[in-house]
CSV table of C-alpha atoms and ligand atoms in Angstrom, one decimal:
chain,number,residue,atom,x,y,z
A,12,MET,CA,117.6,111.4,82.0
A,13,VAL,CA,118.8,112.3,85.5
A,14,ASP,CA,122.0,113.9,84.2
A,15,ALA,CA,120.2,115.9,81.5
A,16,VAL,CA,117.7,117.3,84.0
A,17,HIS,CA,120.5,118.0,86.4
A,18,GLN,CA,122.4,120.0,83.6
A,19,ALA,CA,119.3,121.8,82.4
A,20,THR,CA,118.2,122.9,85.8
A,21,LYS,CA,121.8,124.1,86.6
A,22,ARG,CA,121.9,126.2,83.5
A,23,TYR,CA,119.0,128.3,84.7
A,24,ILE,CA,119.8,128.5,88.4
A,25,LYS,CA,123.1,129.9,87.2
A,26,LYS,CA,121.3,132.7,85.5
A,27,ASN,CA,119.6,133.5,88.8
A,28,LYS,CA,116.1,132.4,87.7
A,29,PHE,CA,113.4,130.9,89.8
A,30,VAL,CA,113.5,127.5,88.3
A,31,THR,CA,110.4,125.2,88.3
A,32,ILE,CA,110.5,121.8,86.8
A,33,PHE,CA,107.4,119.8,85.9
A,34,GLY,CA,107.0,116.3,84.6
A,35,GLY,CA,106.9,113.5,83.9
A,36,GLU,CA,107.2,111.2,86.8
A,37,HIS,CA,108.9,111.7,90.1
A,38,SER,CA,112.3,110.5,89.2
A,39,ILE,CA,112.9,113.8,87.4
A,40,SER,CA,113.4,115.2,90.9
A,41,ILE,CA,116.7,113.3,91.4
A,42,GLY,CA,118.6,115.5,89.0
A,43,THR,CA,116.7,118.6,89.9
A,44,ILE,CA,117.6,118.3,93.6
A,45,ARG,CA,121.3,117.7,92.7
A,46,ALA,CA,121.3,121.0,90.7
A,47,PHE,CA,119.9,122.9,93.7
A,48,ARG,CA,122.4,121.4,96.0
A,49,ASP,CA,125.2,122.5,93.8
A,50,TYR,CA,124.1,126.1,94.4
A,51,TYR,CA,122.5,126.2,97.9
A,52,THR,CA,124.0,125.1,101.2
A,53,SER,CA,121.8,123.6,103.8
A,54,LEU,CA,119.0,122.9,101.5
A,55,THR,CA,115.6,121.8,102.7
A,56,VAL,CA,113.6,119.5,100.5
A,57,LEU,CA,109.9,119.7,101.2
A,58,GLN,CA,108.2,116.6,99.7
A,59,LEU,CA,104.4,116.6,99.3
A,60,ASP,CA,103.6,113.0,98.4
A,61,ALA,CA,101.4,110.0,99.2
A,62,HIS,CA,104.6,107.8,99.0
A,63,ALA,CA,107.8,107.9,100.9
A,64,ASP,CA,110.0,107.3,97.7
A,65,LEU,CA,112.9,106.3,99.9
A,66,ARG,CA,114.0,103.1,98.2
A,67,LYS,CA,117.7,103.0,97.6
A,68,GLU,CA,117.1,100.9,94.5
A,69,TYR,CA,114.0,99.7,92.7
A,70,GLN,CA,113.7,97.1,89.8
A,71,GLY,CA,117.4,97.2,89.5
A,72,SER,CA,117.7,101.1,89.2
A,73,LYS,CA,118.6,103.8,91.7
A,74,CYS,CA,116.7,106.2,89.2
A,75,ASN,CA,113.3,104.7,89.6
A,76,HIS,CA,110.4,106.9,90.7
A,77,ALA,CA,110.3,104.8,93.9
A,78,CYS,CA,113.7,106.2,94.7
A,79,ALA,CA,112.9,109.9,94.0
A,80,VAL,CA,114.1,111.3,97.3
A,81,TYR,CA,116.5,108.5,98.6
A,82,GLU,CA,119.5,110.6,97.8
A,83,ALA,CA,117.9,113.7,99.1
A,84,SER,CA,117.3,111.9,102.5
A,85,ARG,CA,121.1,111.4,102.8
A,86,THR,CA,122.2,114.9,101.5
A,87,THR,CA,119.5,117.4,102.4
A,88,ASN,CA,117.2,118.4,105.1
A,89,LEU,CA,114.2,116.2,103.8
A,90,ILE,CA,110.8,116.9,105.2
A,91,GLN,CA,108.0,114.6,104.0
A,92,VAL,CA,104.4,115.6,104.1
A,93,GLY,CA,101.1,113.5,103.3
A,94,ILE,CA,102.8,110.2,103.4
A,95,ARG,CA,100.4,107.2,103.4
A,96,SER,CA,102.1,104.4,101.5
A,97,MET,CA,105.5,102.8,101.9
A,98,ASP,CA,107.5,99.6,102.0
A,99,VAL,CA,108.8,98.2,105.3
A,100,ILE,CA,112.4,98.6,104.1
A,101,GLU,CA,111.9,102.3,103.8
A,102,THR,CA,111.4,102.6,107.6
A,103,THR,CA,115.1,102.1,108.0
A,104,VAL,CA,115.7,105.3,105.9
A,105,LEU,CA,112.8,107.4,107.1
A,106,ASP,CA,113.4,110.1,109.7
A,107,LYS,CA,110.1,110.0,111.9
A,108,GLU,CA,110.8,113.5,113.3
A,109,LYS,CA,110.5,115.0,109.9
A,110,THR,CA,107.8,112.8,108.4
A,111,TYR,CA,104.2,113.9,108.5
A,112,PHE,CA,101.9,110.9,107.9
A,113,ALA,CA,98.4,111.5,106.4
A,114,HIS,CA,96.7,109.6,109.3
A,115,GLU,CA,98.3,112.0,111.8
A,116,MET,CA,97.7,115.1,109.7
A,117,ALA,CA,94.0,114.2,109.7
A,118,LEU,CA,93.9,114.6,113.5
A,119,ASP,CA,94.9,118.3,113.9
A,120,ASP,CA,96.9,121.1,112.1
A,121,THR,CA,99.9,121.2,114.3
A,122,TRP,CA,102.0,119.5,111.6
A,123,MET,CA,102.0,122.7,109.7
A,124,ASP,CA,103.9,124.8,112.2
A,125,SER,CA,106.1,122.0,113.1
A,126,ALA,CA,107.2,121.4,109.5
A,127,ILE,CA,107.8,125.0,108.9
A,128,ASP,CA,110.0,125.2,112.1
A,129,GLN,CA,112.1,122.5,110.7
A,130,MET,CA,112.9,124.2,107.5
A,131,THR,CA,116.1,126.0,106.6
A,132,ASP,CA,116.1,129.3,104.6
A,133,ASN,CA,116.5,127.6,101.3
A,134,VAL,CA,113.6,125.3,100.6
A,135,PHE,CA,113.1,123.3,97.4
A,136,ILE,CA,109.5,121.9,97.1
A,137,THR,CA,108.8,118.7,95.3
A,138,ILE,CA,105.1,118.0,94.7
A,139,ASP,CA,103.9,114.5,93.6
A,140,LEU,CA,100.4,115.1,92.6
A,141,ASP,CA,99.2,111.9,94.2
A,142,VAL,CA,99.6,113.7,97.6
A,143,PHE,CA,96.1,114.8,96.7
A,144,ASP,CA,93.2,112.4,97.2
A,145,HIS,CA,92.5,110.4,94.2
A,146,SER,CA,89.1,112.1,94.0
A,147,ILE,CA,90.9,115.3,93.2
A,148,MET,CA,93.9,113.8,91.3
A,149,PRO,CA,92.9,110.5,89.7
A,150,SER,CA,95.3,110.8,86.7
A,151,THR,CA,98.6,109.9,88.3
A,152,GLY,CA,100.8,106.9,88.1
A,153,THR,CA,99.9,105.7,91.5
A,154,PRO,CA,96.7,107.4,92.8
A,155,SER,CA,96.1,107.2,96.5
A,156,GLN,CA,93.1,107.7,98.6
A,157,GLU,CA,92.6,108.6,102.4
A,158,ALA,CA,93.8,112.0,102.2
A,159,TYR,CA,91.4,114.7,103.4
A,160,PHE,CA,93.4,117.8,102.3
A,161,GLY,CA,92.7,119.9,99.3
A,162,MET,CA,92.6,123.6,100.1
A,163,LYS,CA,94.4,122.8,103.4
A,164,LEU,CA,97.4,121.7,101.6
A,165,TRP,CA,97.5,124.8,99.4
A,166,ASN,CA,97.2,126.9,102.5
A,167,PHE,CA,100.3,125.1,103.9
B,20,MET,CA,106.0,119.9,72.7
B,21,GLN,CA,103.6,121.9,70.7
B,22,THR,CA,102.8,124.7,73.1
B,23,LYS,CA,105.3,127.6,72.8
B,24,SER,CA,104.6,129.7,75.9
B,25,TYR,CA,103.1,129.4,79.4
B,26,ALA,CA,99.5,130.5,79.8
B,27,GLY,CA,99.5,132.3,76.6
B,28,ILE,CA,101.2,135.3,78.2
B,29,PRO,CA,102.3,138.2,76.0
B,30,GLU,CA,105.7,137.9,74.5
B,31,GLU,CA,107.2,140.7,76.5
B,32,PHE,CA,106.7,138.6,79.6
B,33,SER,CA,108.1,135.4,78.1
B,34,LYS,CA,111.6,136.3,77.2
B,35,LEU,CA,114.5,134.5,78.9
B,36,GLU,CA,116.5,137.7,79.5
B,37,THR,CA,113.7,139.6,81.3
B,38,SER,CA,112.0,136.6,83.0
B,39,LYS,CA,112.6,135.9,86.7
B,40,ILE,CA,110.8,132.5,86.4
B,41,VAL,CA,111.8,129.5,84.2
B,42,LEU,CA,109.7,126.5,83.6
B,43,ILE,CA,111.5,123.3,82.4
B,44,PRO,CA,109.2,120.6,81.0
B,45,VAL,CA,110.4,117.1,81.4
B,46,PRO,CA,107.9,114.8,79.6
B,47,TYR,CA,109.5,111.6,81.0
B,48,ASP,CA,107.7,108.4,81.9
B,49,GLY,CA,110.5,105.7,81.9
B,50,THR,CA,109.8,103.9,85.3
B,51,SER,CA,106.2,104.2,86.2
B,52,THR,CA,104.9,100.7,87.1
B,53,PHE,CA,101.0,101.2,87.3
B,54,GLN,CA,99.1,103.9,85.3
B,55,LYS,CA,101.2,105.2,82.3
B,56,GLY,CA,101.1,108.7,80.8
B,57,ALA,CA,103.2,111.0,83.0
B,58,ASP,CA,105.2,112.0,79.9
B,59,LYS,CA,101.9,113.6,78.5
B,60,GLY,CA,101.8,115.9,81.7
B,61,PRO,CA,103.8,119.0,80.4
B,62,GLU,CA,101.7,119.4,77.2
B,63,ALA,CA,98.5,118.9,79.2
B,64,PHE,CA,99.6,121.3,81.8
B,65,LEU,CA,100.6,123.9,79.2
B,66,HIS,CA,97.4,123.4,77.2
B,67,ALA,CA,95.3,123.9,80.4
B,68,SER,CA,97.3,127.0,81.4
B,69,GLU,CA,96.2,128.8,78.2
B,70,ASN,CA,92.6,128.8,79.6
B,71,MET,CA,93.6,130.0,83.2
B,72,GLU,CA,93.0,133.4,84.8
B,73,LEU,CA,96.2,135.2,85.4
B,74,TYR,CA,95.1,137.1,88.4
B,75,ASP,CA,95.7,135.4,91.8
B,76,ILE,CA,93.0,136.2,94.4
B,77,GLU,CA,94.9,135.1,97.5
B,78,THR,CA,98.1,137.0,96.8
B,79,GLU,CA,96.4,139.9,94.8
B,80,THR,CA,99.1,139.5,92.2
B,81,GLU,CA,99.7,138.7,88.5
B,82,VAL,CA,102.8,136.6,88.8
B,83,TYR,CA,103.4,136.3,85.1
B,84,LYS,CA,104.4,139.9,85.1
B,85,GLN,CA,107.6,138.8,86.7
B,86,GLY,CA,108.3,137.0,83.4
B,87,VAL,CA,107.9,133.4,82.8
B,88,PHE,CA,110.2,131.8,80.3
B,89,LEU,CA,109.3,128.3,79.0
B,90,ALA,CA,112.6,126.5,78.5
B,91,GLU,CA,113.1,123.8,75.9
B,92,ALA,CA,111.8,120.4,77.2
B,93,VAL,CA,114.4,117.9,78.5
B,94,THR,CA,113.7,114.9,76.3
B,95,GLU,CA,116.7,112.8,77.0
B,96,ALA,CA,114.9,109.7,78.0
B,97,SER,CA,117.5,106.9,78.3
B,98,SER,CA,116.0,104.6,81.0
B,99,PRO,CA,117.8,103.1,83.9
B,100,LYS,CA,118.9,99.6,83.2
B,101,ARG,CA,116.1,97.1,83.5
B,102,TRP,CA,116.3,94.2,85.9
B,103,TRP,CA,115.1,91.9,83.2
B,104,MET,CA,117.9,92.7,80.7
B,105,PRO,CA,120.1,89.8,81.8
B,106,TYR,CA,117.2,87.4,81.3
B,107,THR,CA,116.4,88.8,77.9
B,108,LYS,CA,120.0,88.1,76.8
B,109,ARG,CA,120.0,84.6,78.1
B,110,LEU,CA,116.5,84.0,76.5
B,111,ASN,CA,117.9,85.3,73.1
B,112,ALA,CA,120.9,82.9,73.4
B,113,ILE,CA,118.7,80.1,74.1
B,114,LEU,CA,116.4,80.9,71.2
B,115,LYS,CA,119.4,81.2,68.9
B,116,ARG,CA,120.7,77.8,70.1
B,117,THR,CA,117.4,76.1,69.6
B,118,SER,CA,116.9,78.0,66.4
B,119,LEU,CA,113.3,78.7,67.2
C,25,LIG,MN1,103.9,109.5,95.1
């Protein structure tokens, strides 16, 4: 699946299109990000998600949805926004300077400018819909509460 | 995938050659561990898009006029290897031996 998505994404980037991929669960982003890396140097990956998704491996696979941005964390400028759920093992991978936790975002809006300042010119955005509070987005694989933002996130 | 275009836009705005934007559906749900159904996302998204206003208030634009091509869905769904595979093999071997 990862390879198939990688190839399909590449095919249309090559044609100079603005490529948008929609799933499906978050593991589809692994191949997608690979394709963008093939064509853009110093790529920023902006991840809007309730979960860190930084596991190197989960349930015996590197292509699990829980591993969606592990590779990106090693190979791109990864910025994580809205995070409120993760495993302790992911703390060893996570870059605190470029992670905006939901509980901190609730205090003030300084995270917006800070995150934007950290971006390079080429930004790939990956949105896991569970970044929205489960009152807004209940029909996801792993809904998550404690997120105040709705319109605010769109504004960002 | 039943839906053939995004948001029911006119054909002149949905051809690959003239579209600036490409949408690639990936109806894949191989590894979710809690609520299933992510594979139904693309179809639901496209279906809902048919009933959406095409004018965007905030940007005062009609983005579809840039052209939006709906690509063929990526349906290759071979799953990553499962952690329990070795156990299944062993169990099968045991079952054979004991002719259950
Ligand atoms: Mn998530």
